[in-house]
Coordinates of C-alpha atoms in Angstrom, one line a residue:
Chain A
X1013 CA -27.8 43.2 -10.5
X1014 CA -26.5 44.2 -13.9
X1015 CA -23.1 45.8 -14.2
X1016 CA -22.9 48.4 -17.0
X1017 CA -19.8 49.6 -18.9
X1018 CA -19.5 52.8 -16.8
X1019 CA -19.3 50.7 -13.6
X1020 CA -16.6 48.5 -15.2
X1021 CA -14.7 51.6 -16.2
X1022 CA -15.0 52.9 -12.6
X1023 CA -13.8 49.7 -10.9
X1024 CA -11.0 49.2 -13.4
X1025 CA -9.8 52.7 -12.6
X1026 CA -9.8 51.7 -8.9
X1027 CA -8.0 48.5 -9.6
X1028 CA -5.4 50.2 -11.9
X1029 CA -6.1 48.0 -14.9
X1030 CA -6.5 49.7 -18.3
X1031 CA -9.2 48.1 -20.5
X1032 CA -10.1 48.6 -24.1
X1033 CA -13.7 48.9 -25.1
X1034 CA -14.0 45.3 -26.2
X1035 CA -12.7 44.0 -22.9
X1036 CA -15.0 46.4 -21.1
X1037 CA -18.0 45.0 -22.9
X1038 CA -17.1 41.3 -22.2
X1039 CA -16.4 42.1 -18.5
X1040 CA -19.7 43.9 -18.1
X1041 CA -21.5 40.8 -19.4
X1042 CA -19.4 38.3 -17.3
X1043 CA -19.7 40.3 -14.1
X1044 CA -23.4 40.8 -14.6
X1045 CA -23.9 37.0 -14.7
X1046 CA -21.5 36.4 -11.8
X1047 CA -23.3 39.0 -9.6
X1048 CA -26.7 37.4 -10.5
X1049 CA -25.3 34.1 -9.2
X1050 CA -23.8 35.8 -6.1
X1051 CA -27.0 37.5 -5.2
X1052 CA -28.7 34.2 -4.3
X1053 CA -27.2 35.0 -0.9
X1054 CA -30.0 37.6 -0.4
X1055 CA -32.4 34.6 0.1
X1056 CA -30.7 34.0 3.4
X1057 CA -31.6 35.9 6.5
X1058 CA -28.3 36.8 8.3
X1059 CA -29.6 39.5 10.6
X1060 CA -28.6 37.6 13.7
X1061 CA -25.4 36.0 12.4
X1062 CA -22.0 37.4 13.3
X1063 CA -19.6 37.6 10.4
X1064 CA -16.8 35.0 10.5
X1065 CA -13.6 36.9 10.4
X1066 CA -11.1 34.2 11.3
X1067 CA -11.6 30.4 11.3
X1068 CA -8.9 30.0 13.9
X1069 CA -10.1 30.0 17.5
X1070 CA -7.3 32.1 18.8
X1071 CA -6.4 35.7 18.0
X1072 CA -3.6 36.2 15.5
X1073 CA -0.2 36.0 16.9
X1074 CA 2.2 38.9 16.6
X1075 CA 6.0 38.4 16.5
X1076 CA 8.7 40.6 17.9
X1077 CA 9.7 43.4 15.6
X1078 CA 13.3 42.4 15.0
X1079 CA 15.4 42.1 11.9
X1080 CA 16.2 38.4 11.3
X1081 CA 17.5 38.6 7.7
X1082 CA 18.4 41.9 6.0
X1083 CA 21.5 43.0 4.1
X1084 CA 20.1 41.6 0.9
X1085 CA 19.5 44.9 -0.9
X1086 CA 21.4 43.8 -4.0
X1087 CA 19.4 40.5 -4.2
X1088 CA 16.1 42.3 -3.9
X1089 CA 17.1 44.8 -6.6
X1090 CA 18.0 42.1 -9.0
X1091 CA 14.3 41.4 -9.6
X1092 CA 13.3 45.0 -10.3
X1093 CA 12.3 45.9 -13.8
X1094 CA 14.4 49.2 -13.6
X1095 CA 16.9 50.3 -11.1
X1096 CA 19.6 52.9 -10.6
X1097 CA 22.4 51.9 -8.2
X1098 CA 20.4 51.3 -5.0
X1099 CA 17.0 52.7 -6.0
X1100 CA 14.0 51.4 -7.8
X1101 CA 13.3 53.6 -10.8
X1102 CA 9.7 54.7 -11.8
X1103 CA 8.4 57.2 -14.3
X1104 CA 8.7 60.8 -13.3
X1105 CA 6.1 61.7 -10.6
X1106 CA 7.0 65.4 -9.9
X1107 CA 7.1 67.9 -12.7
Chain B
X90 CA 9.3 4.2 -19.1
X91 CA 11.3 2.9 -16.2
X92 CA 9.3 0.5 -13.8
X93 CA 10.9 2.5 -10.9
X94 CA 8.8 5.6 -11.7
X95 CA 5.6 3.6 -11.4
X96 CA 6.3 2.8 -7.8
X97 CA 4.7 4.8 -5.0
X98 CA 6.7 7.4 -3.0
X99 CA 6.7 5.1 0.0
X100 CA 8.1 2.2 -2.0
X101 CA 10.9 4.3 -3.5
X102 CA 11.8 5.8 -0.1
X103 CA 12.0 2.3 1.3
X104 CA 14.2 1.1 -1.5
X105 CA 16.6 4.0 -0.9
X106 CA 16.6 3.3 2.8
X107 CA 17.4 -0.3 2.3
X108 CA 20.2 0.8 -0.1
X109 CA 18.7 -1.2 -2.9
X110 CA 18.7 1.8 -5.2
X111 CA 20.5 5.1 -5.3
X112 CA 18.9 8.5 -5.4
X113 CA 20.8 9.1 -8.7
X114 CA 19.1 6.2 -10.4
X115 CA 15.7 7.3 -9.2
X116 CA 16.3 10.9 -10.3
X117 CA 17.6 9.8 -13.7
X118 CA 14.4 7.7 -14.3
X119 CA 12.1 10.6 -13.6
X120 CA 14.2 13.0 -15.7
X121 CA 13.9 10.6 -18.6
X122 CA 10.1 10.6 -18.2
X123 CA 10.0 14.4 -18.0
X124 CA 11.8 14.7 -21.3
X125 CA 8.5 13.5 -22.9
X126 CA 6.4 16.1 -21.1
X127 CA 6.0 18.3 -24.2
X128 CA 2.4 17.3 -25.0
X129 CA 1.3 17.3 -21.4
X130 CA 2.9 20.7 -20.7
X131 CA 2.9 20.0 -17.0
X132 CA 6.3 21.6 -16.3
X133 CA 7.1 25.3 -16.5
X134 CA 10.7 24.9 -15.3
X135 CA 12.7 21.7 -15.3
X136 CA 15.6 21.4 -12.8
X137 CA 17.2 18.3 -14.2
X138 CA 20.8 19.3 -13.7
X139 CA 20.3 20.7 -10.3
X140 CA 18.3 17.6 -9.2
X141 CA 21.1 15.3 -10.5
X142 CA 23.7 17.2 -8.6
X143 CA 21.6 16.9 -5.4
X144 CA 21.0 13.2 -6.0
X145 CA 24.8 12.6 -6.3
X146 CA 25.5 14.7 -3.2
X147 CA 22.9 12.6 -1.4
X148 CA 24.4 9.3 -2.5
X149 CA 27.8 10.4 -1.3
X150 CA 26.5 11.1 2.2
X151 CA 23.0 9.5 2.5
X152 CA 20.9 10.5 5.5
X153 CA 18.6 7.5 5.7
X154 CA 16.6 8.5 8.7
X155 CA 14.7 11.3 7.0
X156 CA 11.2 10.9 5.7
X157 CA 12.0 11.6 2.1
X158 CA 15.6 10.4 1.7
X159 CA 17.1 11.3 -1.7
X160 CA 13.6 11.8 -3.3
X161 CA 13.3 14.2 -6.3
X162 CA 10.0 16.2 -6.1
X163 CA 8.5 18.6 -8.6
X164 CA 6.2 21.3 -7.0
X165 CA 3.4 23.6 -8.1
X166 CA 5.0 26.8 -9.5
X167 CA 3.2 28.8 -6.7
X168 CA 5.9 27.9 -4.1
X169 CA 8.8 30.3 -4.0
X170 CA 12.1 28.4 -4.5
X171 CA 15.4 30.1 -3.8
X172 CA 17.2 30.9 -7.0
X173 CA 14.7 29.1 -9.2
X174 CA 12.1 31.0 -11.3
X175 CA 8.6 31.1 -9.7
X176 CA 5.9 32.3 -12.1
X177 CA 2.5 31.4 -10.5
X178 CA 1.5 30.7 -14.1
X179 CA 1.5 34.4 -14.9
X180 CA 3.2 36.6 -17.4
X181 CA 3.5 39.0 -14.5
X182 CA 6.1 36.8 -12.8
X183 CA 7.6 35.2 -16.0
X184 CA 11.1 36.2 -14.9
X185 CA 10.8 36.4 -11.2
X186 CA 13.5 34.6 -9.3
X187 CA 12.9 34.5 -5.5
X188 CA 15.8 34.9 -3.2
X189 CA 14.1 32.9 -0.5
X190 CA 12.5 29.5 0.0
X191 CA 8.9 28.8 1.0
X192 CA 8.5 27.1 4.4
X193 CA 6.7 24.1 2.9
X194 CA 9.4 23.4 0.2
X195 CA 12.1 24.0 2.9
X196 CA 10.4 21.4 5.1
X197 CA 10.5 18.9 2.3
X198 CA 14.2 19.6 1.6
X199 CA 14.9 19.2 5.3
X200 CA 13.5 15.7 5.1
X201 CA 15.9 14.7 2.3
X202 CA 13.9 15.6 -0.8
X203 CA 15.1 18.0 -3.5
X204 CA 13.6 20.0 -6.3
X205 CA 12.9 18.3 -9.6
X206 CA 11.0 21.1 -11.3
X207 CA 8.2 23.7 -11.2
X208 CA 4.8 22.6 -12.3
X209 CA 2.2 24.5 -14.4
X210 CA -0.9 25.8 -12.8
X211 CA -3.8 28.2 -13.4
X212 CA -2.6 31.9 -13.3
X213 CA -2.3 32.8 -9.6
X214 CA -4.2 29.5 -8.9
X215 CA -7.4 31.0 -10.3
X216 CA -9.1 28.4 -12.4
X217 CA -10.5 24.8 -12.4
X218 CA -9.0 23.5 -15.6
X219 CA -5.5 24.8 -16.0
X220 CA -6.6 26.8 -19.0
X221 CA -5.8 30.2 -17.5
X222 CA -2.0 29.6 -17.3
X223 CA 0.1 32.0 -19.3
X224 CA 2.3 29.0 -20.1
X225 CA -0.5 27.1 -21.9
X226 CA -3.0 24.4 -21.1
X227 CA -2.0 21.3 -19.3
X228 CA -3.4 18.0 -20.7
X229 CA -4.7 15.2 -18.5
X230 CA -2.7 11.9 -19.0
X231 CA -6.0 10.0 -19.0
X232 CA -7.0 11.3 -22.5
X233 CA -5.8 13.8 -25.1
X234 CA -7.4 17.3 -25.2
X235 CA -8.9 16.7 -21.7
X236 CA -8.2 19.1 -18.8
X237 CA -6.4 17.8 -15.7
X238 CA -8.5 20.1 -13.5
X239 CA -7.1 23.1 -11.6
X240 CA -5.6 25.0 -10.3
X241 CA -3.0 22.4 -9.4
X242 CA -3.4 20.9 -12.9
X243 CA 0.3 20.5 -13.7
X244 CA 0.9 18.8 -10.3
X245 CA -1.9 16.3 -11.0
X246 CA -0.8 15.7 -14.5
X247 CA 2.9 15.2 -13.7
X248 CA 2.0 12.9 -10.8
X249 CA -0.3 10.7 -12.9
X250 CA 2.2 10.5 -15.8
X251 CA 4.9 9.3 -13.4
X252 CA 7.0 12.5 -13.9
X253 CA 7.4 13.0 -10.1
X254 CA 6.9 10.4 -7.3
X255 CA 4.7 12.9 -5.3
X256 CA 3.9 16.6 -5.5
X257 CA 2.4 19.5 -3.6
X258 CA -0.4 21.8 -4.6
X259 CA -2.4 24.6 -3.0
X260 CA -6.2 24.5 -2.4
X261 CA -8.2 27.7 -2.1
X262 CA -11.6 26.3 -3.3
X263 CA -10.7 22.8 -4.5
X264 CA -7.5 23.3 -6.4
X265 CA -5.9 20.1 -4.9
X266 CA -9.0 17.8 -4.6
X267 CA -10.7 18.6 -8.0
X268 CA -7.5 17.8 -10.1
X269 CA -6.9 14.7 -7.9
X270 CA -10.4 13.5 -8.7
X271 CA -9.9 14.3 -12.5
X272 CA -6.7 12.3 -12.6
X273 CA -7.4 9.3 -10.3
X274 CA -4.9 10.5 -7.6
X275 CA -5.0 11.3 -3.9
X276 CA -5.1 15.0 -2.8
X277 CA -5.5 16.4 0.7
X278 CA -6.4 19.9 1.8
X279 CA -5.2 20.2 5.4
X280 CA -6.8 22.2 8.2
X281 CA -6.3 26.0 7.7
X282 CA -3.1 26.8 9.6
X283 CA -1.5 23.3 9.6
X284 CA 0.8 24.0 6.7
X285 CA 2.6 27.3 6.5
X286 CA 1.6 29.8 3.8
X287 CA 4.9 31.6 4.0
X288 CA 6.6 31.9 0.6
X289 CA 3.5 30.8 -1.4
X290 CA 2.3 33.3 -3.9
X291 CA -1.0 34.5 -2.3
X292 CA -4.4 34.2 -3.8
X293 CA -7.0 34.4 -1.0
X294 CA -5.2 34.4 2.3
X295 CA -8.1 33.2 4.6
X296 CA -8.7 30.2 2.3
X297 CA -5.3 29.2 0.8
X298 CA -3.7 26.0 2.1
X299 CA -0.9 23.8 0.8
X300 CA -1.3 20.1 0.7
X301 CA 0.1 16.8 -0.7
X302 CA -0.9 15.2 -4.0
X303 CA 0.1 11.5 -4.2
X304 CA -0.5 8.1 -5.8
X305 CA -1.7 6.5 -2.5
X306 CA -3.1 7.4 0.9
X307 CA 0.1 6.0 2.5
X308 CA 2.2 8.5 0.4
X309 CA -0.2 11.2 1.4
X310 CA 0.4 10.6 5.1
X311 CA 4.2 10.6 4.5
X312 CA 4.1 13.9 2.6
X313 CA 1.8 15.6 5.1
X314 CA 4.1 14.6 7.9
X315 CA 7.0 16.2 6.1
X316 CA 5.1 19.4 5.3
X317 CA 3.1 20.2 8.4
X318 CA 4.4 22.2 11.3
X319 CA 4.4 25.5 13.2
X320 CA 6.0 28.4 11.4
X321 CA 6.6 31.7 13.1
X322 CA 6.6 33.5 9.8
X323 CA 2.9 32.7 9.2
X324 CA 0.7 34.5 11.7
X325 CA -2.1 32.0 11.1
X326 CA 0.1 28.9 11.6
X327 CA -1.2 26.6 14.3
X328 CA 1.3 25.9 17.1
X329 CA 0.9 22.2 17.9
X330 CA 3.0 19.1 18.2
X331 CA 4.0 17.3 15.0
X332 CA 2.1 14.2 14.3
X333 CA 3.4 10.9 12.9
X334 CA 0.7 10.4 10.3
X335 CA 2.5 7.7 8.3
X336 CA 3.5 5.6 11.4
X337 CA 0.0 5.9 12.9
X338 CA -1.8 5.0 9.6
X339 CA -4.3 2.2 10.1
X340 CA -7.3 0.8 8.2
X341 CA -9.1 -0.1 11.5
X342 CA -12.1 2.2 11.4
X343 CA -14.7 0.0 13.2
X344 CA -17.3 2.0 15.1
X345 CA -16.5 5.4 13.4
X346 CA -19.6 7.4 12.3
X347 CA -19.8 8.6 8.7
X348 CA -22.2 11.3 7.7
X349 CA -23.9 11.4 4.3
X350 CA -25.1 15.0 3.5
X351 CA -28.3 15.0 1.4
X352 CA -27.5 18.4 0.0
X353 CA -24.6 17.0 -2.0
X354 CA -27.0 15.0 -4.2
X355 CA -27.3 17.8 -6.8
X356 CA -29.6 18.0 -9.8
X357 CA -28.1 16.8 -13.0
X358 CA -25.3 14.8 -11.4
X359 CA -24.3 11.8 -13.5
X360 CA -25.7 8.5 -12.2
X361 CA -22.2 7.0 -12.2
X362 CA -21.2 9.4 -9.5
X363 CA -24.1 8.4 -7.4
X364 CA -23.2 4.8 -7.9
X365 CA -19.6 5.3 -6.7
X366 CA -20.9 7.3 -3.7
X367 CA -23.1 4.3 -2.8
X368 CA -20.2 2.0 -3.2
X369 CA -18.2 4.1 -0.9
X370 CA -20.9 3.9 1.7
X371 CA -21.1 0.1 1.4
X372 CA -17.3 -0.2 1.8
X373 CA -17.4 1.9 4.9
X374 CA -20.3 -0.1 6.3
X375 CA -18.5 -3.4 5.6
X376 CA -15.4 -2.0 7.4
X377 CA -17.5 -1.6 10.5
X378 CA -18.3 2.1 10.3
X379 CA -21.8 3.4 10.9
X380 CA -23.5 5.4 8.1
X381 CA -25.7 8.3 9.3
X382 CA -27.8 10.7 7.1
X383 CA -27.0 14.3 7.9
X384 CA -27.9 17.7 6.6
X385 CA -25.7 20.7 5.7
X386 CA -28.5 23.1 4.9
X387 CA -26.5 26.1 3.7
X388 CA -24.3 24.1 1.2
X389 CA -25.8 25.8 -1.9
X390 CA -24.7 29.2 -0.6
X391 CA -21.1 28.3 -0.3
X392 CA -20.1 28.9 -3.9
X393 CA -21.7 32.4 -4.2
X394 CA -20.1 33.4 -0.8
X395 CA -16.8 32.1 -2.1
X396 CA -17.0 34.2 -5.2
X397 CA -17.2 37.3 -2.9
X398 CA -14.6 36.3 -0.3
X399 CA -11.9 34.9 -2.7
X400 CA -11.9 37.7 -5.3
X401 CA -12.0 40.3 -2.5
X402 CA -8.9 38.9 -0.9
X403 CA -7.3 38.4 -4.3
X404 CA -7.9 42.0 -5.4
X405 CA -6.1 43.1 -2.2
X406 CA -3.2 40.6 -2.5
X407 CA -2.6 41.3 -6.2
X408 CA -2.4 45.0 -5.6
X409 CA 1.3 44.5 -5.1
X410 CA 2.0 43.7 -8.8
X411 CA 2.6 47.3 -9.9
X412 CA 5.7 46.9 -12.1
X413 CA 8.0 48.7 -9.6
X414 CA 9.9 46.3 -7.3
X415 CA 9.7 43.0 -9.2
X416 CA 7.8 41.3 -12.0
X417 CA 6.7 42.6 -15.4
X418 CA 6.6 46.3 -16.3
X419 CA 4.9 47.7 -19.4
X420 CA 7.0 50.0 -21.5
X421 CA 3.9 52.0 -22.3
X422 CA 2.6 55.0 -20.3
X423 CA 3.7 58.6 -19.8
X424 CA 3.4 58.7 -16.0
X425 CA 3.4 56.5 -13.0
X426 CA -0.4 55.8 -13.0
X427 CA -0.4 54.9 -16.7
X428 CA 2.6 52.6 -16.1
X429 CA 0.6 50.8 -13.3
X430 CA -2.5 50.5 -15.5
X431 CA -0.6 49.2 -18.5
X432 CA 1.5 46.8 -16.5
X433 CA -1.5 45.2 -14.9
X434 CA -3.5 45.2 -18.1
X435 CA -0.7 43.4 -20.0
X436 CA 0.7 41.3 -17.2
X437 CA -2.6 39.7 -15.9
X438 CA -4.7 37.3 -17.9
X439 CA -8.5 37.5 -18.4
X440 CA -9.6 35.3 -15.4
X441 CA -7.3 37.2 -13.0
X442 CA -8.6 40.5 -14.2
X443 CA -12.1 39.3 -13.8
X444 CA -11.5 38.3 -10.2
X445 CA -9.6 41.5 -9.4
X446 CA -12.5 43.5 -10.7
X447 CA -15.1 41.5 -8.8
X448 CA -13.0 41.9 -5.6
X449 CA -12.5 45.6 -6.2
X450 CA -16.2 46.1 -6.7
X451 CA -17.4 44.2 -3.6
X452 CA -14.9 46.1 -1.4
X453 CA -15.6 49.5 -2.9
X454 CA -17.3 52.3 -1.0
X455 CA -21.0 51.7 -0.4
X456 CA -21.0 47.9 -1.3
X457 CA -18.9 46.4 1.5
X458 CA -21.9 45.6 3.7
X459 CA -24.1 44.2 0.9
X460 CA -21.4 41.8 -0.4
X461 CA -18.3 41.2 1.7
X462 CA -19.9 41.4 5.1
X463 CA -22.9 39.3 3.9
X464 CA -20.5 36.7 2.6
X465 CA -18.6 36.5 5.9
X466 CA -22.0 35.9 7.7
X467 CA -22.8 33.2 5.2
X468 CA -19.4 31.7 5.9
X469 CA -20.3 31.6 9.6
X470 CA -23.5 29.7 8.7
X471 CA -21.6 27.2 6.7
X472 CA -19.1 26.6 9.5
X473 CA -22.0 26.2 11.9
X474 CA -23.5 23.5 9.6
X475 CA -20.2 21.5 9.8
X476 CA -19.9 22.1 13.6
X477 CA -23.4 20.7 14.1
X478 CA -22.7 17.7 11.8
X479 CA -19.5 16.8 13.7
X480 CA -21.4 16.5 16.9
X481 CA -23.0 13.4 15.3
X482 CA -20.3 12.0 13.0
X483 CA -16.6 11.6 12.7
X484 CA -16.3 12.3 9.0
X485 CA -18.5 13.2 6.0
X486 CA -18.4 11.3 2.7
X487 CA -19.3 13.1 -0.5
X488 CA -18.4 13.0 -4.2
X489 CA -15.3 15.2 -4.9
X490 CA -16.7 16.7 -8.1
X491 CA -20.1 16.9 -9.9
X492 CA -18.5 15.6 -13.1
X493 CA -15.4 13.8 -14.5
X494 CA -12.7 15.6 -16.5
X495 CA -14.0 17.7 -19.4
X496 CA -12.6 18.7 -22.8
X497 CA -10.3 21.7 -23.2
X498 CA -12.3 24.7 -24.2
X499 CA -15.6 23.2 -23.1
X500 CA -16.3 25.6 -20.2
X501 CA -13.8 28.3 -20.9
X502 CA -16.3 31.0 -22.0
X503 CA -18.8 30.4 -19.3
X504 CA -17.4 31.4 -15.9
X505 CA -20.4 30.2 -13.9
X506 CA -20.3 26.7 -15.3
X507 CA -16.5 26.6 -14.7
X508 CA -17.0 27.8 -11.1
X509 CA -19.6 25.1 -10.5
X510 CA -16.8 22.5 -10.7
X511 CA -15.9 23.4 -7.1
X512 CA -19.4 23.1 -5.7
X513 CA -18.4 20.1 -3.4
X514 CA -15.0 21.4 -2.5
X515 CA -15.6 25.1 -1.7
X516 CA -17.6 24.7 1.6
X517 CA -14.5 23.0 3.2
X518 CA -12.3 26.0 2.5
X519 CA -14.8 28.4 3.8
X520 CA -15.0 26.4 7.1
X521 CA -11.2 25.9 7.3
X522 CA -11.5 22.2 7.8
X523 CA -9.5 19.3 6.3
X524 CA -10.7 17.1 3.4
X525 CA -9.2 14.4 1.1
X526 CA -10.1 13.2 -2.3
X527 CA -9.3 9.6 -3.2
X528 CA -10.0 7.7 -6.5
X529 CA -13.3 6.0 -6.4
X530 CA -13.5 4.4 -9.8
X531 CA -14.2 5.2 -13.4
X532 CA -17.2 6.5 -15.4
X533 CA -18.5 5.1 -18.7
X534 CA -15.7 7.0 -20.6
X535 CA -13.1 5.3 -18.3
X536 CA -12.4 8.7 -16.7
X537 CA -11.6 8.6 -13.0
X538 CA -13.9 10.0 -10.4
X539 CA -13.1 10.8 -6.7
X540 CA -14.8 10.5 -3.3
X541 CA -14.2 13.2 -0.7
X542 CA -13.9 12.7 3.0
X543 CA -14.3 15.7 5.3
X544 CA -13.2 15.9 9.0
X545 CA -13.2 18.4 11.8
X546 CA -10.2 20.7 12.3
X547 CA -6.9 18.9 12.9
X548 CA -8.4 15.5 12.5
X549 CA -6.1 14.6 9.6
X550 CA -5.1 11.3 11.1
X551 CA -8.7 10.0 11.2
X552 CA -9.3 11.3 7.7
X553 CA -6.2 9.4 6.4
X554 CA -7.2 6.3 8.2
X555 CA -10.7 6.2 6.7
X556 CA -9.3 7.0 3.3
X557 CA -6.8 4.2 3.7
X558 CA -9.5 1.7 4.5
X559 CA -11.7 2.8 1.6
X560 CA -8.7 2.8 -0.8
X561 CA -7.8 -0.8 0.0
X562 CA -11.2 -2.1 -0.8
X563 CA -11.8 0.1 -3.9
X564 CA -8.6 -1.2 -5.5
X565 CA -8.5 1.6 -8.2
X566 CA -6.3 1.0 -11.2
X567 CA -5.1 3.7 -13.6
X568 CA -5.9 3.0 -17.2
X569 CA -3.3 5.0 -19.2
X570 CA -2.1 4.4 -22.8
X571 CA 0.7 7.0 -22.4
X572 CA -0.5 8.8 -25.6
X573 CA 1.8 11.8 -24.9
X574 CA 4.9 9.6 -25.4
X575 CA 3.9 8.6 -28.9

């Protein structure tokens, strides 16, 4: 299947990645050839095959919902690009 | 270059245990080699001072019963290290300093090792040549302007150049085994769930697995023993007893059955690879193993299925990089959405964007069944192929890669030809089973080539034993002129 520029614009919107028109062109070309390659899978009949969702034989383990670290607010905030006292700061979202 | 740094990890550990050398001496020797890393570009962060301090602390109170006593180890920059920058080869994490330690590195430190530095890799481990790193290409010590493979390219390069006695990488589609093959080193991808994923920057969670990269099979057993183990913090971690891979290592493999899959003889594969594969078969036969022809009929569908599953999981995992809590934030944009879009546009490189978009597309409304569900079904077929094969054989022998190391830039603009590098390694990740690449010899350009051994889940000991037997008889020797030091 070929992927056109409009499709690239749509999925880049979904993925929250802004693209200029040159990048959009290149990606349309790249993704078209990649999907052509991927679509070899259509040769295979998988009507009677169950999808493999986990390669482990047992179900995923869940742990008790308890705090085992915590009290590291300052440390966490150290890595934030913009902070104000104990908050992460983002551009204004409410007018 | 100090002779000490040429020695294997096991030899160095034994010298320290016998008190014949001190950790400080070992650490100094490697630091000296690392000073000449500039042309190789295998390190993103050097931790020389920190490592020397740890070495001195060790020498004051040596704990000699550990597996890795006083050993400095550089690791792929995908493992979070407490207080030390962890970049994943991306501009997005250029200044990210984790305040926690990954389980795998922690396991190494608990066995007496300490951090020597953080090694270059493809951005978010997405690549097969180490050309997608924001911190520049890594060169292969075997020849100038040649790629070391990827994504654990910095790890393979540093190990081969004697800048670290052993290292660790991660393998999502071949990222340990392919660079090991390209550099003439040993690389093992363990069974999915054997090594904890906690604290490793995530790429594709159902495929990612950490593993050792070493100069010998014996070293590989030692490293795996130190790394493996149950971890409550990883919900896919397998709860089983620890194994003594290094103590139980043996080259007695008489009577074992080795499968040769006909589907791995691909069109256009260089004759030299075929020759080395034949040689591997002969060695195994001479060691008393039985060679059996097998078929893995769905092999050719593994790579297309992988390029649905891996990008789908990546697009979901990488959604967290939004410029809010940590990592890079763009200064452009008038509102929150624009800030997100510019941050991700400026922070991610081309290959990462490509994969996020593939993943977003295959998971988008209306396409899920056609792509993602289809790929998960194909994944089941590939696993069935291996299940069937392992009813007849103990391990499978294949080439590790369809070519030897290539020149920088040679495949950069053609994603499909780059992806084809992983044609022999990807099926193993889809099935979650273990595999090892060991040096098999050289091609006409004197570039190393590897052989891959594949086993059933949790059969790492058998895998290591067979690799050990083959390694002894192949007697591979590195041919390096140390061009990067000139």
